Amino acid sequence: MATLINRSRYTVTVRRHPNLTRTFSHEDRNGVRQYVKALRTDGHSPKVEQGDDHWYVRIRQKGHKALNFDGGSLADAEAAAARIEAERKSGLFINYTSGHRITYAELIERYANEVCPKHKGCEVERTILESFLTDLGGEYAERALALKRERAKARVAGTKKKPRILPPRHTPRPKDSIVWLLRPLAQV
């Protein structure tokens, strides 16, 4: 069953006195009461309204994980809750929450470090994946370069050879063509 909670701001208005209009957080009911009381003692008749622009939806169903999310309006929140409940009833619901918490670049990095070493052509895969990360620049490029250095040192450990770090053999891509790597996975 879905629970809808209005988390929109409260607005206190006084007719013909726009300078007395104030907004309050949805949690600050005491502040609203005190302001209304102060306005009434001054002889005004205030009007309190709560907006319709922020709704919190909580869905709890037996046999499913609890799901909490925000909706823009009451109609949006009700529609989303009804859709999720119907999909859960028919067994089609897919929760994309974890996909919104990790970027595609972070997944590439994890794949190159955890899964790739188990494959036969790991060095080729890593070279391709790390070229994406170095083209992104910033912290991803620094970590990719540090990993290359560590692998080069490990490769020549026990020999008298000096570790070689070759420059990238690819033409760097324009940053705007790979900016999708920084998006959350659920948006790609």
Coordinates of N, CA, C and O in Angstrom, one line a residue:
M1 N 0.8 -1.2 0.0 CA 0.0 0.0 0.0 C 0.9 1.2 0.0 O 1.9 1.3 0.7
A2 N 0.5 2.2 -0.8 CA 1.3 3.4 -0.9 C 0.8 4.5 0.1 O -0.3 4.7 0.3
T3 N 1.8 5.2 0.7 CA 1.5 6.3 1.5 C 2.1 7.6 0.9 O 3.3 7.6 0.5
L4 N 1.3 8.6 0.7 CA 1.7 9.8 0.1 C 1.7 10.9 1.2 O 0.7 11.1 1.9
I5 N 2.9 11.6 1.2 CA 3.1 12.6 2.2 C 3.4 13.9 1.5 O 4.4 14.0 0.7
N6 N 2.7 15.0 1.8 CA 2.9 16.3 1.2 C 4.1 17.0 1.9 O 4.0 17.3 3.1
R7 N 5.2 17.2 1.2 CA 6.3 17.9 1.8 C 6.6 19.2 1.1 O 7.7 19.7 1.1
S8 N 5.5 19.8 0.7 CA 5.6 21.1 0.0 C 5.6 22.2 1.1 O 5.2 22.0 2.3
R9 N 6.1 23.4 0.8 CA 6.2 24.5 1.7 C 4.8 25.0 2.1 O 3.9 25.0 1.3
Y10 N 4.7 25.6 3.3 CA 3.5 26.3 3.7 C 3.7 27.8 3.3 O 4.7 28.3 3.5
T11 N 2.6 28.4 2.9 CA 2.6 29.8 2.5 C 1.5 30.5 3.3 O 0.4 30.1 3.3
V12 N 1.9 31.5 4.1 CA 1.0 32.3 4.9 C 0.8 33.7 4.1 O 1.8 34.4 3.9
T13 N -0.4 34.0 3.8 CA -0.7 35.2 3.0 C -1.7 36.0 3.8 O -2.6 35.5 4.5
V14 N -1.7 37.4 3.6 CA -2.7 38.3 4.1 C -3.2 39.1 2.9 O -2.4 39.7 2.2
R15 N -4.5 39.1 2.8 CA -5.1 39.8 1.7 C -4.8 41.3 1.7 O -4.9 41.9 2.8
R16 N -4.4 41.8 0.6 CA -4.0 43.2 0.4 C -2.7 43.6 1.1 O -2.5 44.8 1.2
H17 N -2.0 42.7 1.6 CA -0.7 43.0 2.3 C 0.4 42.0 1.8 O 0.7 41.0 2.5
P18 N 0.9 42.1 0.6 CA 1.8 41.2 0.1 C 3.2 41.2 0.8 O 3.9 40.2 0.8
N19 N 3.4 42.3 1.5 CA 4.7 42.3 2.3 C 4.7 41.4 3.5 O 5.7 41.1 4.1
L20 N 3.5 40.9 3.9 CA 3.4 40.0 5.1 C 3.5 38.5 4.7 O 3.4 37.7 5.5
T21 N 3.6 38.3 3.4 CA 3.6 36.9 2.9 C 4.9 36.2 3.3 O 6.0 36.8 3.1
R22 N 4.8 35.0 3.9 CA 6.0 34.3 4.3 C 5.8 32.8 3.9 O 4.7 32.3 3.9
T23 N 6.9 32.1 3.7 CA 6.8 30.7 3.4 C 7.6 29.9 4.5 O 8.6 30.4 5.1
F24 N 7.1 28.7 4.8 CA 7.7 27.9 5.8 C 8.0 26.5 5.3 O 7.2 26.0 4.4
S25 N 8.9 25.8 5.9 CA 9.2 24.4 5.5 C 8.0 23.6 5.9 O 7.2 23.9 6.8
H26 N 7.9 22.4 5.3 CA 6.8 21.5 5.6 C 6.9 21.0 7.1 O 5.9 20.6 7.7
E27 N 8.1 21.0 7.7 CA 8.3 20.5 9.0 C 8.0 21.6 10.1 O 7.8 21.3 11.2
D28 N 8.0 22.9 9.7 CA 7.9 24.0 10.6 C 6.5 24.4 10.9 O 6.1 25.6 10.7
R29 N 5.7 23.5 11.4 CA 4.3 23.8 11.7 C 4.2 24.8 12.9 O 3.3 25.6 13.0
N30 N 5.1 24.7 13.8 CA 5.1 25.6 15.0 C 5.3 27.0 14.5 O 4.7 27.9 15.0
G31 N 6.3 27.2 13.6 CA 6.5 28.5 13.1 C 5.3 29.1 12.4 O 5.0 30.3 12.5
V32 N 4.6 28.3 11.6 CA 3.4 28.7 11.0 C 2.3 29.2 12.0 O 1.8 30.3 11.9
R33 N 2.1 28.4 13.0 CA 1.2 28.7 14.1 C 1.5 30.0 14.8 O 0.7 30.9 15.0
Q34 N 2.8 30.2 15.1 CA 3.2 31.4 15.8 C 3.0 32.6 14.9 O 2.6 33.7 15.4
Y35 N 3.4 32.5 13.6 CA 3.2 33.6 12.7 C 1.8 34.0 12.5 O 1.4 35.2 12.5
V36 N 0.9 33.0 12.4 CA -0.5 33.2 12.2 C -1.1 33.9 13.5 O -1.9 34.8 13.4
K37 N -0.6 33.4 14.6 CA -1.1 34.0 15.9 C -0.7 35.5 16.0 O -1.4 36.3 16.4
A38 N 0.6 35.8 15.6 CA 1.1 37.1 15.6 C 0.3 38.0 14.7 O 0.0 39.2 15.0
L39 N 0.0 37.5 13.5 CA -0.8 38.3 12.5 C -2.2 38.6 13.1 O -2.8 39.7 12.9
R40 N -2.8 37.6 13.7 CA -4.2 37.8 14.3 C -4.2 38.8 15.4 O -5.2 39.5 15.5
T41 N -3.1 38.8 16.2 CA -3.1 39.8 17.3 C -2.9 41.2 16.7 O -3.3 42.1 17.4
D42 N -2.3 41.3 15.5 CA -2.2 42.6 14.9 C -3.5 43.0 14.1 O -3.5 44.1 13.5
G43 N -4.5 42.1 14.1 CA -5.7 42.5 13.5 C -5.9 42.0 12.0 O -6.8 42.4 11.3
H44 N -5.0 41.2 11.5 CA -5.0 40.6 10.2 C -5.7 39.3 10.2 O -5.8 38.6 11.2
S45 N -6.2 38.9 9.0 CA -6.8 37.6 8.9 C -6.0 36.8 7.9 O -6.2 36.9 6.7
P46 N -5.0 36.0 8.4 CA -4.1 35.3 7.5 C -4.7 34.0 6.9 O -5.7 33.5 7.4
K47 N -4.2 33.6 5.8 CA -4.6 32.4 5.1 C -3.4 31.5 4.9 O -2.4 31.9 4.4
V48 N -3.5 30.2 5.3 CA -2.4 29.3 5.2 C -2.7 28.3 4.2 O -3.8 27.7 4.1
E49 N -1.8 28.1 3.2 CA -1.9 27.1 2.2 C -0.6 26.3 2.1 O 0.5 26.8 2.2
Q50 N -0.8 25.0 1.7 CA 0.4 24.2 1.5 C 0.4 23.9 0.0 O -0.6 23.6 -0.6
G51 N 1.7 24.0 -0.6 CA 1.9 23.8 -2.0 C 1.6 22.4 -2.4 O 1.3 21.5 -1.6
D52 N 1.8 22.2 -3.7 CA 1.6 20.9 -4.3 C 2.7 20.5 -5.2 O 2.6 19.9 -6.3
D53 N 3.9 20.9 -4.8 CA 5.1 20.7 -5.7 C 6.1 19.6 -5.2 O 7.1 19.4 -5.9
H54 N 5.9 19.1 -4.0 CA 6.8 18.1 -3.5 C 6.1 17.0 -2.7 O 5.6 17.3 -1.6
W55 N 6.0 15.8 -3.2 CA 5.3 14.7 -2.5 C 6.3 13.6 -2.3 O 7.1 13.3 -3.1
Y56 N 6.2 13.0 -1.1 CA 7.0 11.8 -0.7 C 6.2 10.6 -0.8 O 5.1 10.6 -0.2
V57 N 6.6 9.6 -1.5 CA 5.8 8.4 -1.7 C 6.6 7.2 -1.0 O 7.8 7.0 -1.2
R58 N 5.9 6.5 -0.2 CA 6.4 5.3 0.5 C 5.5 4.1 0.1 O 4.3 4.1 0.4
I59 N 6.1 3.1 -0.4 CA 5.3 1.9 -0.8 C 5.9 0.7 0.0 O 7.1 0.4 -0.1
R60 N 5.0 0.1 0.7 CA 5.3 -1.1 1.5 C 4.4 -2.2 1.1 O 3.2 -2.0 1.2
Q61 N 4.9 -3.3 0.6 CA 4.1 -4.5 0.3 C 4.8 -5.7 0.8 O 6.0 -5.8 0.7
K62 N 4.0 -6.6 1.3 CA 4.6 -7.9 1.8 C 5.2 -8.6 0.6 O 4.7 -8.8 -0.5
G63 N 6.4 -9.1 0.9 CA 7.2 -9.8 -0.1 C 8.1 -9.0 -1.0 O 8.8 -9.5 -1.9
H64 N 8.0 -7.7 -0.9 CA 8.8 -6.7 -1.7 C 9.6 -5.8 -0.7 O 9.2 -5.5 0.4
K65 N 10.7 -5.3 -1.2 CA 11.5 -4.3 -0.5 C 10.7 -3.0 -0.4 O 10.0 -2.7 -1.4
A66 N 10.8 -2.3 0.7 CA 10.1 -1.0 0.8 C 10.8 0.0 -0.2 O 12.0 -0.1 -0.5
L67 N 9.9 0.8 -0.8 CA 10.4 1.7 -1.8 C 10.0 3.1 -1.5 O 8.8 3.4 -1.2
N68 N 10.9 4.1 -1.5 CA 10.6 5.5 -1.1 C 11.2 6.3 -2.2 O 12.3 6.2 -2.7
F69 N 10.4 7.3 -2.7 CA 10.8 8.3 -3.7 C 10.0 9.5 -3.7 O 9.0 9.6 -3.0
D70 N 10.5 10.6 -4.4 CA 9.8 11.9 -4.4 C 9.1 12.0 -5.7 O 9.5 11.6 -6.8
G71 N 7.9 12.7 -5.6 CA 7.1 13.1 -6.8 C 6.9 14.6 -6.9 O 7.0 15.3 -5.9
G72 N 6.7 15.0 -8.1 CA 6.6 16.5 -8.3 C 5.3 17.0 -7.9 O 5.1 18.1 -7.4
S73 N 4.2 16.3 -8.2 CA 2.9 16.7 -7.8 C 2.1 15.5 -7.3 O 2.5 14.4 -7.4
L74 N 0.9 15.8 -6.8 CA 0.0 14.7 -6.3 C -0.3 13.8 -7.4 O -0.3 12.5 -7.2
A75 N -0.7 14.3 -8.6 CA -1.0 13.4 -9.7 C 0.1 12.5 -10.1 O -0.1 11.3 -10.4
D76 N 1.3 13.1 -10.2 CA 2.5 12.3 -10.5 C 2.8 11.2 -9.5 O 3.1 10.1 -9.9
A77 N 2.7 11.6 -8.2 CA 3.0 10.6 -7.2 C 2.0 9.5 -7.2 O 2.3 8.3 -7.0
E78 N 0.7 9.8 -7.3 CA -0.3 8.8 -7.4 C -0.2 7.9 -8.6 O -0.3 6.7 -8.5
A79 N 0.2 8.5 -9.7 CA 0.3 7.7 -10.9 C 1.5 6.7 -10.8 O 1.5 5.6 -11.2
A80 N 2.6 7.2 -10.3 CA 3.8 6.4 -10.1 C 3.6 5.3 -9.1 O 4.0 4.1 -9.3
A81 N 2.9 5.6 -8.0 CA 2.5 4.6 -7.0 C 1.6 3.5 -7.6 O 1.8 2.3 -7.4
A82 N 0.6 3.9 -8.3 CA -0.3 3.0 -9.0 C 0.4 2.1 -10.0 O 0.2 0.9 -10.0
R83 N 1.3 2.7 -10.8 CA 2.1 1.9 -11.8 C 3.0 0.9 -11.1 O 3.0 -0.3 -11.5
I84 N 3.7 1.3 -10.0 CA 4.6 0.4 -9.3 C 3.8 -0.8 -8.7 O 4.2 -1.9 -8.8
E85 N 2.7 -0.4 -8.0 CA 1.9 -1.5 -7.4 C 1.4 -2.5 -8.4 O 1.3 -3.7 -8.2
A86 N 0.9 -2.0 -9.6 CA 0.4 -2.8 -10.7 C 1.5 -3.7 -11.2 O 1.3 -4.9 -11.5
E87 N 2.7 -3.1 -11.4 CA 3.9 -3.9 -11.9 C 4.3 -5.0 -10.9 O 4.7 -6.1 -11.3
R88 N 4.3 -4.6 -9.7 CA 4.6 -5.6 -8.6 C 3.6 -6.8 -8.6 O 4.0 -7.9 -8.4
K89 N 2.3 -6.4 -8.8 CA 1.3 -7.4 -8.7 C 1.5 -8.4 -9.9 O 1.3 -9.6 -9.7
S90 N 1.9 -7.9 -11.1 CA 2.1 -8.8 -12.2 C 3.5 -9.3 -12.3 O 3.8 -10.1 -13.2
G91 N 4.4 -8.9 -11.4 CA 5.7 -9.4 -11.4 C 6.7 -8.7 -12.4 O 7.7 -9.3 -12.8
L92 N 6.4 -7.5 -12.9 CA 7.2 -6.9 -13.9 C 8.1 -5.7 -13.4 O 8.8 -5.1 -14.1
F93 N 7.9 -5.4 -12.1 CA 8.6 -4.3 -11.5 C 10.1 -4.5 -11.5 O 10.6 -5.5 -11.0
I94 N 10.9 -3.5 -12.0 CA 12.3 -3.4 -11.9 C 12.7 -2.2 -11.2 O 12.3 -1.1 -11.5
N95 N 13.5 -2.3 -10.1 CA 13.9 -1.2 -9.3 C 15.3 -0.6 -9.8 O 16.3 -1.3 -9.8
Y96 N 15.2 0.6 -10.3 CA 16.4 1.2 -10.9 C 17.2 2.1 -9.9 O 18.1 2.8 -10.3
T97 N 16.9 2.0 -8.6 CA 17.5 2.8 -7.6 C 19.0 2.7 -7.6 O 19.7 3.7 -7.6
S98 N 19.5 1.5 -7.6 CA 20.9 1.3 -7.5 C 21.6 1.8 -8.8 O 22.8 2.2 -8.8
G99 N 20.9 1.7 -9.9 CA 21.5 2.2 -11.2 C 21.6 3.7 -11.2 O 22.4 4.3 -12.0
H100 N 20.9 4.4 -10.3 CA 21.0 5.9 -10.2 C 22.2 6.3 -9.3 O 22.5 7.5 -9.3
R101 N 22.7 5.4 -8.6 CA 23.7 5.7 -7.6 C 25.2 5.5 -8.1 O 26.1 5.9 -7.4
I102 N 25.3 4.9 -9.3 CA 26.7 4.6 -9.8 C 26.8 5.1 -11.2 O 25.8 4.9 -12.0
T103 N 27.9 5.7 -11.6 CA 28.0 6.1 -13.0 C 28.6 5.0 -13.8 O 29.2 4.1 -13.4
Y104 N 28.5 5.2 -15.1 CA 29.0 4.2 -16.1 C 30.5 4.2 -16.0 O 31.1 3.1 -16.1
A105 N 31.2 5.3 -15.8 CA 32.6 5.3 -15.7 C 33.1 4.5 -14.4 O 34.1 3.8 -14.5
E106 N 32.4 4.6 -13.3 CA 32.7 3.8 -12.2 C 32.6 2.3 -12.4 O 33.4 1.5 -12.0
L107 N 31.6 1.9 -13.2 CA 31.4 0.5 -13.6 C 32.5 0.1 -14.5 O 33.0 -1.1 -14.3
I108 N 32.9 0.9 -15.4 CA 34.1 0.5 -16.3 C 35.3 0.3 -15.4 O 36.1 -0.7 -15.6
E109 N 35.5 1.2 -14.5 CA 36.7 1.1 -13.6 C 36.7 -0.2 -12.8 O 37.7 -0.9 -12.7
R110 N 35.5 -0.5 -12.2 CA 35.4 -1.7 -11.4 C 35.6 -3.0 -12.3 O 36.2 -3.9 -11.9
Y111 N 35.0 -3.0 -13.5 CA 35.2 -4.1 -14.4 C 36.6 -4.3 -14.8 O 37.1 -5.5 -14.8
A112 N 37.3 -3.2 -15.1 CA 38.8 -3.4 -15.4 C 39.6 -3.9 -14.3 O 40.6 -4.6 -14.5
N113 N 39.2 -3.6 -13.1 CA 40.0 -4.1 -11.9 C 39.6 -5.4 -11.3 O 40.4 -6.2 -10.9
E114 N 38.3 -5.7 -11.4 CA 37.8 -7.0 -10.8 C 37.5 -8.1 -11.7 O 37.8 -9.2 -11.4
V115 N 36.9 -7.8 -12.8 CA 36.4 -8.9 -13.7 C 37.4 -9.2 -14.8 O 37.7 -10.3 -15.1
C116 N 38.0 -8.2 -15.4 CA 38.9 -8.3 -16.5 C 40.1 -9.2 -16.2 O 40.5 -10.0 -17.1
P117 N 40.8 -9.2 -15.0 CA 41.9 -10.1 -14.8 C 41.6 -11.6 -14.9 O 42.5 -12.4 -15.1
K118 N 40.3 -11.9 -14.9 CA 40.0 -13.3 -15.1 C 39.9 -13.8 -16.5 O 39.7 -14.9 -16.8
H119 N 40.0 -12.8 -17.4 CA 39.9 -13.1 -18.9 C 41.2 -13.3 -19.5 O 42.2 -12.8 -19.0
K120 N 41.2 -14.0 -20.6 CA 42.5 -14.3 -21.3 C 43.1 -13.0 -22.0 O 44.3 -12.8 -21.9
G121 N 42.3 -12.2 -22.6 CA 42.8 -11.0 -23.3 C 42.6 -9.8 -22.5 O 42.2 -8.7 -23.0
C122 N 42.9 -9.9 -21.2 CA 42.7 -8.8 -20.3 C 43.4 -7.5 -20.6 O 42.9 -6.4 -20.5
E123 N 44.7 -7.6 -21.0 CA 45.5 -6.4 -21.3 C 44.8 -5.6 -22.5 O 44.8 -4.4 -22.4
V124 N 44.3 -6.3 -23.5 CA 43.7 -5.5 -24.6 C 42.4 -4.9 -24.1 O 42.2 -3.7 -24.4
E125 N 41.6 -5.6 -23.3 CA 40.4 -5.0 -22.7 C 40.7 -3.8 -21.9 O 40.0 -2.8 -22.0
R126 N 41.7 -4.0 -21.0 CA 42.0 -2.9 -20.1 C 42.5 -1.7 -20.9 O 42.2 -0.5 -20.5
T127 N 43.3 -1.9 -21.9 CA 43.8 -0.7 -22.7 C 42.6 0.1 -23.3 O 42.6 1.3 -23.3
I128 N 41.6 -0.6 -23.8 CA 40.5 0.0 -24.4 C 39.7 0.8 -23.4 O 39.3 1.9 -23.5
L129 N 39.4 0.1 -22.2 CA 38.6 0.7 -21.2 C 39.3 1.9 -20.5 O 38.7 2.9 -20.3
E130 N 40.6 1.7 -20.3 CA 41.3 2.8 -19.7 C 41.5 4.0 -20.6 O 41.7 5.1 -20.1
S131 N 41.4 3.8 -21.9 CA 41.5 4.9 -22.8 C 40.3 5.8 -22.7 O 40.3 7.0 -22.7
F132 N 39.1 5.2 -22.4 CA 37.9 6.0 -22.1 C 38.1 6.8 -20.9 O 37.8 8.0 -20.9
L133 N 38.6 6.2 -19.8 CA 38.8 6.9 -18.6 C 39.8 8.0 -18.6 O 39.6 9.1 -18.1
T134 N 40.9 7.8 -19.4 CA 41.9 8.8 -19.5 C 41.4 10.0 -20.3 O 41.7 11.2 -20.1
D135 N 40.5 9.7 -21.3 CA 39.9 10.8 -22.1 C 38.9 11.6 -21.3 O 38.8 12.8 -21.5
L136 N 38.4 11.0 -20.2 CA 37.5 11.8 -19.3 C 38.3 12.8 -18.5 O 37.8 13.9 -18.2
G137 N 39.5 12.5 -18.2 CA 40.3 13.4 -17.4 C 40.0 13.3 -16.0 O 39.2 12.5 -15.5
G138 N 40.6 14.2 -15.2 CA 40.3 14.3 -13.8 C 40.8 13.1 -13.0 O 41.8 12.5 -13.3
E139 N 40.0 12.8 -12.0 CA 40.3 11.7 -11.1 C 40.4 10.3 -11.8 O 41.2 9.5 -11.4
Y140 N 39.5 10.1 -12.8 CA 39.5 8.8 -13.5 C 40.9 8.6 -14.2 O 41.4 7.6 -14.2
A141 N 41.4 9.7 -14.9 CA 42.6 9.6 -15.6 C 43.8 9.3 -14.6 O 44.7 8.5 -14.9
E142 N 43.8 10.0 -13.5 CA 44.8 9.8 -12.5 C 44.9 8.4 -12.0 O 45.9 7.7 -11.9
R143 N 43.7 7.8 -11.7 CA 43.6 6.5 -11.2 C 44.0 5.5 -12.2 O 44.7 4.5 -12.0
A144 N 43.6 5.7 -13.5 CA 44.0 4.8 -14.6 C 45.5 4.8 -14.8 O 46.1 3.7 -15.0
L145 N 46.1 5.9 -14.7 CA 47.6 6.0 -14.9 C 48.3 5.4 -13.7 O 49.3 4.7 -13.9
A146 N 47.8 5.5 -12.5 CA 48.4 4.9 -11.3 C 48.3 3.4 -11.5 O 49.3 2.7 -11.1
L147 N 47.2 2.8 -11.9 CA 47.1 1.4 -12.1 C 48.0 0.9 -13.2 O 48.6 -0.2 -13.1
K148 N 48.2 1.7 -14.3 CA 49.1 1.3 -15.3 C 50.5 1.2 -14.8 O 51.3 0.2 -15.0
R149 N 50.9 2.1 -13.9 CA 52.3 2.1 -13.3 C 52.4 0.9 -12.4 O 53.5 0.2 -12.5
E150 N 51.4 0.6 -11.6 CA 51.5 -0.6 -10.7 C 51.7 -1.9 -11.5 O 52.5 -2.7 -11.2
R151 N 50.9 -2.0 -12.6 CA 51.0 -3.2 -13.4 C 52.3 -3.3 -14.1 O 52.9 -4.4 -14.2
A152 N 52.9 -2.2 -14.6 CA 54.2 -2.2 -15.2 C 55.3 -2.6 -14.2 O 56.2 -3.4 -14.6
K153 N 55.2 -2.1 -13.0 CA 56.2 -2.5 -12.0 C 56.0 -4.0 -11.6 O 57.0 -4.7 -11.5
A154 N 54.8 -4.5 -11.5 CA 54.6 -5.9 -11.2 C 55.1 -6.8 -12.3 O 55.6 -7.9 -12.1
R155 N 55.0 -6.3 -13.6 CA 55.3 -7.1 -14.7 C 56.9 -7.4 -14.7 O 57.3 -8.5 -15.1
V156 N 57.6 -6.4 -14.3 CA 59.1 -6.5 -14.4 C 59.7 -6.8 -13.0 O 60.9 -6.8 -12.9
A157 N 58.8 -7.1 -12.0 CA 59.4 -7.5 -10.7 C 60.2 -8.7 -10.8 O 59.8 -9.7 -11.5
G158 N 61.3 -8.7 -10.2 CA 62.2 -9.9 -10.3 C 63.2 -9.8 -11.5 O 64.1 -10.6 -11.6
T159 N 63.0 -8.9 -12.4 CA 64.0 -8.8 -13.5 C 64.7 -7.4 -13.3 O 64.3 -6.6 -12.5
K160 N 65.7 -7.2 -14.1 CA 66.5 -6.0 -14.0 C 65.9 -4.9 -15.0 O 66.5 -3.9 -15.1
K161 N 64.9 -5.3 -15.7 CA 64.3 -4.3 -16.7 C 63.7 -3.1 -15.9 O 63.1 -3.3 -14.9
K162 N 63.7 -2.0 -16.6 CA 63.0 -0.8 -16.0 C 61.6 -0.9 -16.6 O 61.4 -1.1 -17.7
P163 N 60.6 -0.6 -15.7 CA 59.2 -0.6 -16.2 C 59.0 0.4 -17.3 O 59.4 1.6 -17.2
R164 N 58.3 0.0 -18.3 CA 57.9 1.0 -19.4 C 56.5 1.3 -19.3 O 55.6 0.4 -19.2
I165 N 56.2 2.6 -19.4 CA 54.8 3.0 -19.5 C 54.7 3.7 -20.9 O 55.3 4.8 -21.1
L166 N 54.0 3.1 -21.8 CA 53.9 3.7 -23.1 C 52.8 4.7 -23.2 O 51.8 4.6 -22.4
P167 N 53.0 5.7 -24.0 CA 51.9 6.7 -24.1 C 50.7 6.1 -24.8 O 50.8 5.1 -25.5
P168 N 49.5 6.6 -24.6 CA 48.3 6.0 -25.3 C 48.5 6.0 -26.8 O 49.0 7.0 -27.4
R169 N 48.0 5.0 -27.4 CA 48.1 4.8 -28.9 C 46.9 5.3 -29.6 O 46.8 5.1 -30.8
H170 N 46.0 5.9 -28.9 CA 44.7 6.3 -29.6 C 44.7 7.8 -29.6 O 45.4 8.5 -28.9
T171 N 43.9 8.3 -30.5 CA 43.6 9.7 -30.6 C 42.6 10.1 -29.5 O 41.5 9.5 -29.5
P172 N 42.9 11.0 -28.6 CA 42.0 11.4 -27.6 C 40.6 11.8 -28.2 O 40.6 12.5 -29.2
R173 N 39.6 11.3 -27.6 CA 38.2 11.7 -28.0 C 37.9 13.1 -27.4 O 38.3 13.4 -26.3
P174 N 37.0 13.9 -28.1 CA 36.6 15.1 -27.5 C 35.7 14.8 -26.3 O 35.0 13.9 -26.3
K175 N 35.9 15.6 -25.2 CA 35.2 15.3 -24.0 C 33.7 15.3 -24.1 O 33.0 14.5 -23.5
D176 N 33.2 16.2 -25.0 CA 31.7 16.2 -25.1 C 31.2 15.0 -25.8 O 30.0 14.7 -25.7
S177 N 32.0 14.2 -26.4 CA 31.5 13.0 -27.1 C 31.4 11.8 -26.1 O 30.8 10.8 -26.4
I178 N 32.1 11.9 -25.0 CA 32.1 10.8 -24.0 C 31.5 11.2 -22.6 O 31.7 10.5 -21.7
V179 N 30.9 12.3 -22.6 CA 30.4 12.8 -21.3 C 29.3 11.9 -20.8 O 29.0 11.9 -19.6
W180 N 28.7 11.1 -21.6 CA 27.7 10.1 -21.1 C 28.3 9.1 -20.1 O 27.5 8.5 -19.4
L181 N 29.6 8.9 -20.1 CA 30.2 8.0 -19.1 C 30.0 8.5 -17.7 O 30.1 7.7 -16.8
L182 N 29.8 9.8 -17.5 CA 29.7 10.4 -16.2 C 28.2 10.4 -15.7 O 27.9 10.7 -14.6
R183 N 27.3 9.9 -16.6 CA 25.9 9.8 -16.2 C 25.6 8.6 -15.3 O 26.3 7.6 -15.5
P184 N 24.6 8.6 -14.5 CA 24.2 7.3 -13.8 C 23.8 6.3 -14.8 O 23.3 6.5 -15.8
L185 N 24.1 5.0 -14.4 CA 23.8 3.9 -15.3 C 22.4 3.8 -15.7 O 22.1 3.5 -16.9
A186 N 21.4 4.2 -14.9 CA 20.0 4.1 -15.3 C 19.6 5.1 -16.3 O 18.6 4.9 -17.0
Q187 N 20.4 6.1 -16.5 CA 20.1 7.1 -17.5 C 20.8 6.9 -18.9 O 20.6 7.6 -19.8
V188 N 21.7 5.9 -18.9 CA 22.5 5.7 -20.2 C 21.6 4.9 -21.1 O 20.9 4.0 -20.8

